[in-house]
């Protein structure tokens, strides 16, 4: 589902998607200026979490209450067992340390490539230390 650059996409939209789209595999919410980390986090708790393999949040505000994205990364890494691609290019208020601390063991990702805050097919492994 591609909702990129849509002004009408809000946290309520993500809540509806999380609760109803059981077979959703790909979601692109890049550059949707009216969503926040709380909306993105709902995807990791909804019925879509099991089937989600690709999530593009580029250009979004991933932080919740100034945490640098910790809450979002924790829910996505725990709730989405089949996730292969997470994109956070040009995301706002994201701290690399929060990524390392919240996703130390992403059991489902397949290699260890982190480029421009895009995670692609990471393998279950400890990321170790990332500098801010």
mmCIF file of N, CA and C in Angstrom:
data_model
loop_
_atom_site.group_PDB
_atom_site.id
_atom_site.type_symbol
_atom_site.label_atom_id
_atom_site.label_comp_id
_atom_site.label_asym_id
_atom_site.label_seq_id
_atom_site.Cartn_x
_atom_site.Cartn_y
_atom_site.Cartn_z
ATOM 1 N N UNK A 1 0.854 -1.163 0.000
ATOM 2 C CA UNK A 1 0.000 0.000 0.000
ATOM 3 C C UNK A 1 0.902 1.228 0.000
ATOM 4 N N UNK A 2 0.686 2.108 -0.935
ATOM 5 C CA UNK A 2 1.508 3.310 -1.040
ATOM 6 C C UNK A 2 0.680 4.536 -0.654
ATOM 7 N N UNK A 3 1.010 5.111 0.491
ATOM 8 C CA UNK A 3 0.363 6.334 0.972
ATOM 9 C C UNK A 3 1.357 7.486 1.034
ATOM 10 N N UNK A 4 2.502 7.316 0.405
ATOM 11 C CA UNK A 4 3.561 8.318 0.506
ATOM 12 C C UNK A 4 3.086 9.696 0.063
ATOM 13 N N UNK A 5 3.584 10.700 0.756
ATOM 14 C CA UNK A 5 3.323 12.109 0.460
ATOM 15 C C UNK A 5 1.847 12.513 0.584
ATOM 16 N N UNK A 6 1.031 11.738 1.248
ATOM 17 C CA UNK A 6 -0.375 12.117 1.377
ATOM 18 C C UNK A 6 -0.589 12.912 2.661
ATOM 19 N N UNK A 7 -1.175 14.081 2.535
ATOM 20 C CA UNK A 7 -1.426 14.939 3.696
ATOM 21 C C UNK A 7 -2.570 14.394 4.548
ATOM 22 N N UNK A 8 -3.435 13.614 3.954
ATOM 23 C CA UNK A 8 -4.581 13.090 4.698
ATOM 24 C C UNK A 8 -4.231 11.867 5.553
ATOM 25 N N UNK A 9 -3.039 11.303 5.379
ATOM 26 C CA UNK A 9 -2.626 10.161 6.191
ATOM 27 C C UNK A 9 -2.204 10.660 7.568
ATOM 28 N N UNK A 10 -2.869 10.156 8.584
ATOM 29 C CA UNK A 10 -2.637 10.568 9.980
ATOM 30 C C UNK A 10 -2.485 9.325 10.855
ATOM 31 N N UNK A 11 -2.218 9.544 12.134
ATOM 32 C CA UNK A 11 -2.106 8.421 13.069
ATOM 33 C C UNK A 11 -3.379 7.583 13.073
ATOM 34 N N UNK A 12 -4.529 8.212 12.926
ATOM 35 C CA UNK A 12 -5.799 7.486 12.889
ATOM 36 C C UNK A 12 -5.848 6.548 11.676
ATOM 37 N N UNK A 13 -5.272 6.982 10.570
ATOM 38 C CA UNK A 13 -5.208 6.142 9.370
ATOM 39 C C UNK A 13 -4.384 4.895 9.656
ATOM 40 N N UNK A 14 -3.230 5.091 10.310
ATOM 41 C CA UNK A 14 -2.358 3.962 10.636
ATOM 42 C C UNK A 14 -3.029 3.034 11.638
ATOM 43 N N UNK A 15 -3.789 3.584 12.556
ATOM 44 C CA UNK A 15 -4.529 2.777 13.515
ATOM 45 C C UNK A 15 -5.540 1.882 12.798
ATOM 46 N N UNK A 16 -6.243 2.431 11.829
ATOM 47 C CA UNK A 16 -7.218 1.657 11.052
ATOM 48 C C UNK A 16 -6.517 0.560 10.252
ATOM 49 N N UNK A 17 -5.394 0.898 9.630
ATOM 50 C CA UNK A 17 -4.615 -0.092 8.875
ATOM 51 C C UNK A 17 -4.152 -1.204 9.806
ATOM 52 N N UNK A 18 -3.620 -0.826 10.968
ATOM 53 C CA UNK A 18 -3.105 -1.802 11.931
ATOM 54 C C UNK A 18 -4.195 -2.760 12.398
ATOM 55 N N UNK A 19 -5.414 -2.264 12.545
ATOM 56 C CA UNK A 19 -6.520 -3.076 13.059
ATOM 57 C C UNK A 19 -7.234 -3.908 11.999
ATOM 58 N N UNK A 20 -7.103 -3.549 10.723
ATOM 59 C CA UNK A 20 -7.941 -4.208 9.711
ATOM 60 C C UNK A 20 -7.206 -4.920 8.573
ATOM 61 N N UNK A 21 -5.988 -4.557 8.295
ATOM 62 C CA UNK A 21 -5.295 -5.099 7.101
ATOM 63 C C UNK A 21 -4.433 -6.305 7.451
ATOM 64 N N UNK A 22 -5.059 -7.442 7.631
ATOM 65 C CA UNK A 22 -4.368 -8.672 8.057
ATOM 66 C C UNK A 22 -3.297 -9.160 7.085
ATOM 67 N N UNK A 23 -3.473 -8.924 5.801
ATOM 68 C CA UNK A 23 -2.551 -9.460 4.798
ATOM 69 C C UNK A 23 -1.611 -8.409 4.211
ATOM 70 N N UNK A 24 -1.548 -7.263 4.836
ATOM 71 C CA UNK A 24 -0.694 -6.185 4.333
ATOM 72 C C UNK A 24 0.776 -6.597 4.405
ATOM 73 N N UNK A 25 1.473 -6.559 3.278
ATOM 74 C CA UNK A 25 2.882 -6.930 3.238
ATOM 75 C C UNK A 25 3.802 -5.720 3.126
ATOM 76 N N UNK A 26 3.377 -4.716 2.389
ATOM 77 C CA UNK A 26 4.221 -3.541 2.156
ATOM 78 C C UNK A 26 3.422 -2.280 2.440
ATOM 79 N N UNK A 27 4.052 -1.375 3.201
ATOM 80 C CA UNK A 27 3.411 -0.098 3.491
ATOM 81 C C UNK A 27 4.430 1.011 3.324
ATOM 82 N N UNK A 28 4.093 1.986 2.494
ATOM 83 C CA UNK A 28 4.946 3.150 2.274
ATOM 84 C C UNK A 28 4.198 4.378 2.789
ATOM 85 N N UNK A 29 4.662 4.894 3.922
ATOM 86 C CA UNK A 29 4.088 6.102 4.512
ATOM 87 C C UNK A 29 5.147 7.206 4.539
ATOM 88 N N UNK A 30 6.050 7.131 3.569
ATOM 89 C CA UNK A 30 7.137 8.107 3.525
ATOM 90 C C UNK A 30 6.609 9.513 3.256
ATOM 91 N N UNK A 31 7.199 10.448 3.957
ATOM 92 C CA UNK A 31 6.911 11.881 3.800
ATOM 93 C C UNK A 31 5.439 12.231 4.027
ATOM 94 N N UNK A 32 4.792 11.492 4.902
ATOM 95 C CA UNK A 32 3.445 11.851 5.355
ATOM 96 C C UNK A 32 3.637 12.718 6.591
ATOM 97 N N UNK A 33 3.438 14.000 6.445
ATOM 98 C CA UNK A 33 3.802 14.940 7.502
ATOM 99 C C UNK A 33 2.864 14.931 8.698
ATOM 100 N N UNK A 34 1.729 14.261 8.606
ATOM 101 C CA UNK A 34 0.772 14.274 9.707
ATOM 102 C C UNK A 34 0.751 12.984 10.519
ATOM 103 N N UNK A 35 1.838 12.204 10.459
ATOM 104 C CA UNK A 35 1.941 11.013 11.305
ATOM 105 C C UNK A 35 3.093 11.198 12.275
ATOM 106 N N UNK A 36 3.044 10.435 13.360
ATOM 107 C CA UNK A 36 4.100 10.512 14.369
ATOM 108 C C UNK A 36 4.560 9.107 14.731
ATOM 109 N N UNK A 37 5.514 9.035 15.615
ATOM 110 C CA UNK A 37 6.008 7.749 16.087
ATOM 111 C C UNK A 37 4.923 6.897 16.717
ATOM 112 N N UNK A 38 3.975 7.541 17.386
ATOM 113 C CA UNK A 38 2.882 6.787 18.010
ATOM 114 C C UNK A 38 2.029 6.076 16.952
ATOM 115 N N UNK A 39 1.784 6.731 15.832
ATOM 116 C CA UNK A 39 1.026 6.103 14.754
ATOM 117 C C UNK A 39 1.782 4.940 14.136
ATOM 118 N N UNK A 40 3.076 5.153 13.896
ATOM 119 C CA UNK A 40 3.913 4.099 13.319
ATOM 120 C C UNK A 40 3.994 2.901 14.263
ATOM 121 N N UNK A 41 4.111 3.172 15.553
ATOM 122 C CA UNK A 41 4.220 2.096 16.545
ATOM 123 C C UNK A 41 2.999 1.190 16.538
ATOM 124 N N UNK A 42 1.821 1.725 16.241
ATOM 125 C CA UNK A 42 0.596 0.917 16.205
ATOM 126 C C UNK A 42 0.689 -0.227 15.204
ATOM 127 N N UNK A 43 1.495 -0.038 14.162
ATOM 128 C CA UNK A 43 1.647 -1.089 13.149
ATOM 129 C C UNK A 43 2.285 -2.337 13.736
ATOM 130 N N UNK A 44 3.145 -2.175 14.730
ATOM 131 C CA UNK A 44 3.797 -3.313 15.372
ATOM 132 C C UNK A 44 2.897 -4.066 16.331
ATOM 133 N N UNK A 45 1.742 -3.486 16.645
ATOM 134 C CA UNK A 45 0.811 -4.124 17.580
ATOM 135 C C UNK A 45 -0.469 -4.603 16.908
ATOM 136 N N UNK A 46 -0.667 -4.250 15.654
ATOM 137 C CA UNK A 46 -1.919 -4.565 14.970
ATOM 138 C C UNK A 46 -1.926 -5.914 14.285
ATOM 139 N N UNK A 47 -3.062 -6.229 13.648
ATOM 140 C CA UNK A 47 -3.208 -7.506 12.946
ATOM 141 C C UNK A 47 -2.352 -7.560 11.681
ATOM 142 N N UNK A 48 -1.884 -6.421 11.228
ATOM 143 C CA UNK A 48 -1.028 -6.389 10.033
ATOM 144 C C UNK A 48 0.416 -6.760 10.356
ATOM 145 N N UNK A 49 0.784 -6.749 11.619
ATOM 146 C CA UNK A 49 2.185 -6.944 12.025
ATOM 147 C C UNK A 49 2.778 -8.253 11.519
ATOM 148 N N UNK A 50 2.012 -9.334 11.574
ATOM 149 C CA UNK A 50 2.521 -10.647 11.167
ATOM 150 C C UNK A 50 2.869 -10.733 9.695
ATOM 151 N N UNK A 51 2.120 -10.051 8.854
ATOM 152 C CA UNK A 51 2.335 -10.163 7.416
ATOM 153 C C UNK A 51 3.257 -9.078 6.852
ATOM 154 N N UNK A 52 3.528 -8.040 7.622
ATOM 155 C CA UNK A 52 4.312 -6.904 7.133
ATOM 156 C C UNK A 52 5.769 -7.296 6.868
ATOM 157 N N UNK A 53 6.232 -7.101 5.621
ATOM 158 C CA UNK A 53 7.623 -7.408 5.286
ATOM 159 C C UNK A 53 8.415 -6.157 4.903
ATOM 160 N N UNK A 54 7.722 -5.071 4.569
ATOM 161 C CA UNK A 54 8.412 -3.850 4.167
ATOM 162 C C UNK A 54 7.653 -2.633 4.699
ATOM 163 N N UNK A 55 8.396 -1.736 5.366
ATOM 164 C CA UNK A 55 7.808 -0.519 5.915
ATOM 165 C C UNK A 55 8.728 0.649 5.599
ATOM 166 N N UNK A 56 8.204 1.627 4.870
ATOM 167 C CA UNK A 56 8.973 2.819 4.535
ATOM 168 C C UNK A 56 8.388 4.003 5.286
ATOM 169 N N UNK A 57 9.167 4.505 6.241
ATOM 170 C CA UNK A 57 8.773 5.652 7.074
ATOM 171 C C UNK A 57 9.681 6.842 6.795
ATOM 172 N N UNK A 58 10.337 6.859 5.672
ATOM 173 C CA UNK A 58 11.271 7.935 5.347
ATOM 174 C C UNK A 58 10.595 9.300 5.477
ATOM 175 N N UNK A 59 11.325 10.249 6.053
ATOM 176 C CA UNK A 59 10.818 11.604 6.199
ATOM 177 C C UNK A 59 9.815 11.789 7.314
ATOM 178 N N UNK A 60 9.581 10.746 8.096
ATOM 179 C CA UNK A 60 8.582 10.822 9.167
ATOM 180 C C UNK A 60 9.223 11.168 10.505
ATOM 181 N N UNK A 61 8.399 11.628 11.433
ATOM 182 C CA UNK A 61 8.838 11.852 12.808
ATOM 183 C C UNK A 61 8.657 10.543 13.549
ATOM 184 N N UNK A 62 9.757 9.885 13.877
ATOM 185 C CA UNK A 62 9.714 8.565 14.481
ATOM 186 C C UNK A 62 9.740 8.627 16.003
ATOM 187 N N UNK A 63 10.115 9.753 16.546
ATOM 188 C CA UNK A 63 10.260 9.894 17.989
ATOM 189 C C UNK A 63 8.902 9.938 18.677
ATOM 190 N N UNK A 64 8.851 9.361 19.869
ATOM 191 C CA UNK A 64 7.669 9.478 20.722
ATOM 192 C C UNK A 64 8.139 10.057 22.047
ATOM 193 N N UNK A 65 7.670 11.216 22.376
ATOM 194 C CA UNK A 65 8.060 11.899 23.610
ATOM 195 C C UNK A 65 9.571 12.088 23.723
ATOM 196 N N UNK A 66 10.224 12.404 22.618
ATOM 197 C CA UNK A 66 11.657 12.698 22.619
ATOM 198 C C UNK A 66 12.566 11.506 22.837
ATOM 199 N N UNK A 67 12.092 10.284 22.571
ATOM 200 C CA UNK A 67 12.905 9.089 22.823
ATOM 201 C C UNK A 67 13.817 8.702 21.667
ATOM 202 N N UNK A 68 13.802 9.451 20.567
ATOM 203 C CA UNK A 68 14.667 9.166 19.435
ATOM 204 C C UNK A 68 14.252 7.965 18.612
ATOM 205 N N UNK A 69 13.062 7.440 18.830
ATOM 206 C CA UNK A 69 12.565 6.309 18.056
ATOM 207 C C UNK A 69 12.589 4.979 18.774
ATOM 208 N N UNK A 70 13.019 4.961 20.039
ATOM 209 C CA UNK A 70 13.143 3.699 20.778
ATOM 210 C C UNK A 70 11.831 2.914 20.780
ATOM 211 N N UNK A 71 10.745 3.581 21.130
ATOM 212 C CA UNK A 71 9.445 2.913 21.242
ATOM 213 C C UNK A 71 9.029 2.300 19.906
ATOM 214 N N UNK A 72 9.167 3.044 18.830
ATOM 215 C CA UNK A 72 8.805 2.544 17.497
ATOM 216 C C UNK A 72 9.641 1.327 17.142
ATOM 217 N N UNK A 73 10.955 1.419 17.313
ATOM 218 C CA UNK A 73 11.833 0.303 16.948
ATOM 219 C C UNK A 73 11.541 -0.936 17.784
ATOM 220 N N UNK A 74 11.233 -0.757 19.067
ATOM 221 C CA UNK A 74 10.927 -1.910 19.908
ATOM 222 C C UNK A 74 9.668 -2.623 19.440
ATOM 223 N N UNK A 75 8.615 -1.861 19.178
ATOM 224 C CA UNK A 75 7.363 -2.497 18.751
ATOM 225 C C UNK A 75 7.482 -3.151 17.382
ATOM 226 N N UNK A 76 8.173 -2.514 16.458
ATOM 227 C CA UNK A 76 8.338 -3.105 15.117
ATOM 228 C C UNK A 76 9.191 -4.368 15.199
ATOM 229 N N UNK A 77 10.298 -4.315 15.960
ATOM 230 C CA UNK A 77 11.179 -5.486 16.021
ATOM 231 C C UNK A 77 10.521 -6.663 16.734
ATOM 232 N N UNK A 78 9.677 -6.403 17.719
ATOM 233 C CA UNK A 78 9.001 -7.484 18.443
ATOM 234 C C UNK A 78 7.726 -7.946 17.739
ATOM 235 N N UNK A 79 6.991 -7.012 17.162
ATOM 236 C CA UNK A 79 5.677 -7.335 16.639
ATOM 237 C C UNK A 79 5.624 -7.776 15.194
ATOM 238 N N UNK A 80 6.672 -7.516 14.427
ATOM 239 C CA UNK A 80 6.657 -7.828 12.992
ATOM 240 C C UNK A 80 7.691 -8.908 12.687
ATOM 241 N N UNK A 81 7.345 -10.179 12.881
ATOM 242 C CA UNK A 81 8.328 -11.264 12.747
ATOM 243 C C UNK A 81 8.849 -11.484 11.335
ATOM 244 N N UNK A 82 8.163 -10.964 10.320
ATOM 245 C CA UNK A 82 8.584 -11.192 8.935
ATOM 246 C C UNK A 82 9.174 -9.963 8.266
ATOM 247 N N UNK A 83 9.407 -8.915 9.027
ATOM 248 C CA UNK A 83 9.912 -7.673 8.437
ATOM 249 C C UNK A 83 11.291 -7.903 7.821
ATOM 250 N N UNK A 84 11.475 -7.453 6.606
ATOM 251 C CA UNK A 84 12.754 -7.560 5.914
ATOM 252 C C UNK A 84 13.349 -6.185 5.641
ATOM 253 N N UNK A 85 12.504 -5.198 5.404
ATOM 254 C CA UNK A 85 12.997 -3.876 5.038
ATOM 255 C C UNK A 85 12.313 -2.799 5.858
ATOM 256 N N UNK A 86 13.125 -1.999 6.531
ATOM 257 C CA UNK A 86 12.653 -0.814 7.244
ATOM 258 C C UNK A 86 13.399 0.372 6.667
ATOM 259 N N UNK A 87 12.691 1.379 6.229
ATOM 260 C CA UNK A 87 13.345 2.564 5.677
ATOM 261 C C UNK A 87 12.999 3.777 6.520
ATOM 262 N N UNK A 88 14.048 4.501 6.921
ATOM 263 C CA UNK A 88 13.901 5.701 7.738
ATOM 264 C C UNK A 88 14.769 6.824 7.188
ATOM 265 N N UNK A 89 14.962 6.866 5.875
ATOM 266 C CA UNK A 89 15.777 7.934 5.274
ATOM 267 C C UNK A 89 15.162 9.288 5.600
ATOM 268 N N UNK A 90 15.981 10.238 5.992
ATOM 269 C CA UNK A 90 15.545 11.603 6.294
ATOM 270 C C UNK A 90 14.463 11.670 7.360
ATOM 271 N N UNK A 91 14.410 10.677 8.225
ATOM 272 C CA UNK A 91 13.427 10.716 9.305
ATOM 273 C C UNK A 91 13.842 11.734 10.352
ATOM 274 N N UNK A 92 12.837 12.280 11.024
ATOM 275 C CA UNK A 92 13.088 13.327 12.010
ATOM 276 C C UNK A 92 13.199 12.731 13.400
ATOM 277 N N UNK A 93 14.073 13.308 14.193
ATOM 278 C CA UNK A 93 14.206 12.971 15.614
ATOM 279 C C UNK A 93 14.566 11.514 15.865
ATOM 280 N N UNK A 94 15.389 10.946 14.994
ATOM 281 C CA UNK A 94 15.806 9.560 15.170
ATOM 282 C C UNK A 94 17.260 9.544 15.628
ATOM 283 N N UNK A 95 17.545 8.735 16.616
ATOM 284 C CA UNK A 95 18.906 8.625 17.137
ATOM 285 C C UNK A 95 19.434 7.224 16.856
ATOM 286 N N UNK A 96 20.595 7.109 16.205
ATOM 287 C CA UNK A 96 21.142 5.775 15.904
ATOM 288 C C UNK A 96 21.287 4.899 17.138
ATOM 289 N N UNK A 97 21.601 5.500 18.294
ATOM 290 C CA UNK A 97 21.754 4.701 19.513
ATOM 291 C C UNK A 97 20.425 4.045 19.885
ATOM 292 N N UNK A 98 19.316 4.743 19.664
ATOM 293 C CA UNK A 98 18.030 4.124 19.990
ATOM 294 C C UNK A 98 17.764 2.929 19.103
ATOM 295 N N UNK A 99 18.211 2.992 17.871
ATOM 296 C CA UNK A 99 18.082 1.858 16.966
ATOM 297 C C UNK A 99 18.874 0.673 17.501
ATOM 298 N N UNK A 100 20.115 0.896 17.879
ATOM 299 C CA UNK A 100 20.961 -0.193 18.376
ATOM 300 C C UNK A 100 20.405 -0.774 19.664
ATOM 301 N N UNK A 101 19.946 0.083 20.577
ATOM 302 C CA UNK A 101 19.453 -0.393 21.869
ATOM 303 C C UNK A 101 18.114 -1.113 21.752
ATOM 304 N N UNK A 102 17.248 -0.696 20.846
ATOM 305 C CA UNK A 102 15.927 -1.307 20.776
ATOM 306 C C UNK A 102 15.859 -2.512 19.883
ATOM 307 N N UNK A 103 16.778 -2.655 18.959
ATOM 308 C CA UNK A 103 16.718 -3.778 18.021
ATOM 309 C C UNK A 103 17.971 -4.642 18.120
ATOM 310 N N UNK A 104 18.436 -4.883 19.324
ATOM 311 C CA UNK A 104 19.656 -5.679 19.468
ATOM 312 C C UNK A 104 19.500 -7.075 18.899
ATOM 313 N N UNK A 105 18.339 -7.609 18.968
ATOM 314 C CA UNK A 105 18.106 -8.952 18.448
ATOM 315 C C UNK A 105 16.877 -8.995 17.557
ATOM 316 N N UNK A 106 16.966 -8.383 16.374
ATOM 317 C CA UNK A 106 15.832 -8.484 15.452
ATOM 318 C C UNK A 106 15.821 -9.859 14.810
ATOM 319 N N UNK A 107 15.146 -10.775 15.417
ATOM 320 C CA UNK A 107 15.219 -12.199 15.081
ATOM 321 C C UNK A 107 14.882 -12.540 13.642
ATOM 322 N N UNK A 108 14.338 -11.601 12.908
ATOM 323 C CA UNK A 108 13.788 -11.926 11.608
ATOM 324 C C UNK A 108 14.486 -11.265 10.429
ATOM 325 N N UNK A 109 15.483 -10.476 10.661
ATOM 326 C CA UNK A 109 16.080 -9.738 9.558
ATOM 327 C C UNK A 109 17.319 -10.470 9.053
ATOM 328 N N UNK A 110 17.726 -10.247 7.790
ATOM 329 C CA UNK A 110 18.658 -11.173 7.158
ATOM 330 C C UNK A 110 20.088 -10.785 6.830
ATOM 331 N N UNK A 111 20.513 -9.572 6.785
ATOM 332 C CA UNK A 111 21.947 -9.307 6.701
ATOM 333 C C UNK A 111 22.222 -8.042 7.475
ATOM 334 N N UNK A 112 23.409 -7.587 7.601
ATOM 335 C CA UNK A 112 23.695 -6.504 8.523
ATOM 336 C C UNK A 112 24.001 -5.197 7.811
ATOM 337 N N UNK A 113 23.167 -4.772 6.918
ATOM 338 C CA UNK A 113 23.409 -3.555 6.159
ATOM 339 C C UNK A 113 22.594 -2.409 6.719
ATOM 340 N N UNK A 114 23.260 -1.346 7.130
ATOM 341 C CA UNK A 114 22.574 -0.131 7.560
ATOM 342 C C UNK A 114 23.139 0.994 6.709
ATOM 343 N N UNK A 115 22.315 1.565 5.851
ATOM 344 C CA UNK A 115 22.750 2.629 4.965
ATOM 345 C C UNK A 115 21.757 3.766 5.028
ATOM 346 N N UNK A 116 22.197 4.943 5.355
ATOM 347 C CA UNK A 116 21.347 6.140 5.378
ATOM 348 C C UNK A 116 20.047 5.876 6.130
ATOM 349 N N UNK A 117 20.146 5.189 7.254
ATOM 350 C CA UNK A 117 19.007 4.835 8.086
ATOM 351 C C UNK A 117 17.993 3.971 7.343
ATOM 352 N N UNK A 118 18.475 3.178 6.396
ATOM 353 C CA UNK A 118 17.630 2.173 5.758
ATOM 354 C C UNK A 118 18.133 0.814 6.224
ATOM 355 N N UNK A 119 17.260 0.017 6.781
ATOM 356 C CA UNK A 119 17.628 -1.327 7.200
ATOM 357 C C UNK A 119 17.052 -2.278 6.165
ATOM 358 N N UNK A 120 17.911 -3.070 5.560
ATOM 359 C CA UNK A 120 17.435 -3.983 4.532
ATOM 360 C C UNK A 120 17.913 -5.395 4.814
ATOM 361 N N UNK A 121 16.986 -6.299 4.962
ATOM 362 C CA UNK A 121 17.277 -7.720 5.134
ATOM 363 C C UNK A 121 18.397 -7.972 6.129
ATOM 364 N N UNK A 122 18.190 -7.568 7.346
ATOM 365 C CA UNK A 122 19.182 -7.766 8.401
ATOM 366 C C UNK A 122 19.032 -9.145 9.016
ATOM 367 N N UNK A 123 20.113 -9.702 9.486
ATOM 368 C CA UNK A 123 20.085 -11.022 10.079
ATOM 369 C C UNK A 123 20.006 -10.900 11.596
ATOM 370 N N UNK A 124 19.480 -11.897 12.231
ATOM 371 C CA UNK A 124 19.447 -11.917 13.676
ATOM 372 C C UNK A 124 20.874 -11.774 14.195
ATOM 373 N N UNK A 125 21.129 -10.659 14.838
ATOM 374 C CA UNK A 125 22.473 -10.394 15.338
ATOM 375 C C UNK A 125 22.443 -9.178 16.219
ATOM 376 N N UNK A 126 23.477 -9.030 16.992
ATOM 377 C CA UNK A 126 23.600 -7.854 17.841
ATOM 378 C C UNK A 126 24.299 -6.774 17.022
ATOM 379 N N UNK A 127 23.643 -5.616 16.866
ATOM 380 C CA UNK A 127 24.242 -4.537 16.091
ATOM 381 C C UNK A 127 25.473 -3.965 16.759
ATOM 382 N N UNK A 128 25.628 -4.154 18.055
ATOM 383 C CA UNK A 128 26.758 -3.537 18.754
ATOM 384 C C UNK A 128 26.548 -2.045 18.910
ATOM 385 N N UNK A 129 27.617 -1.317 19.057
ATOM 386 C CA UNK A 129 27.542 0.114 19.304
ATOM 387 C C UNK A 129 27.464 0.904 18.011
ATOM 388 N N UNK A 130 26.544 1.847 17.965
ATOM 389 C CA UNK A 130 26.458 2.818 16.876
ATOM 390 C C UNK A 130 26.653 4.186 17.482
ATOM 391 N N UNK A 131 27.436 5.021 16.844
ATOM 392 C CA UNK A 131 27.647 6.378 17.343
ATOM 393 C C UNK A 131 26.564 7.295 16.853
ATOM 394 N N UNK A 132 26.192 8.272 17.711
ATOM 395 C CA UNK A 132 25.191 9.268 17.319
ATOM 396 C C UNK A 132 25.769 10.203 16.277
#
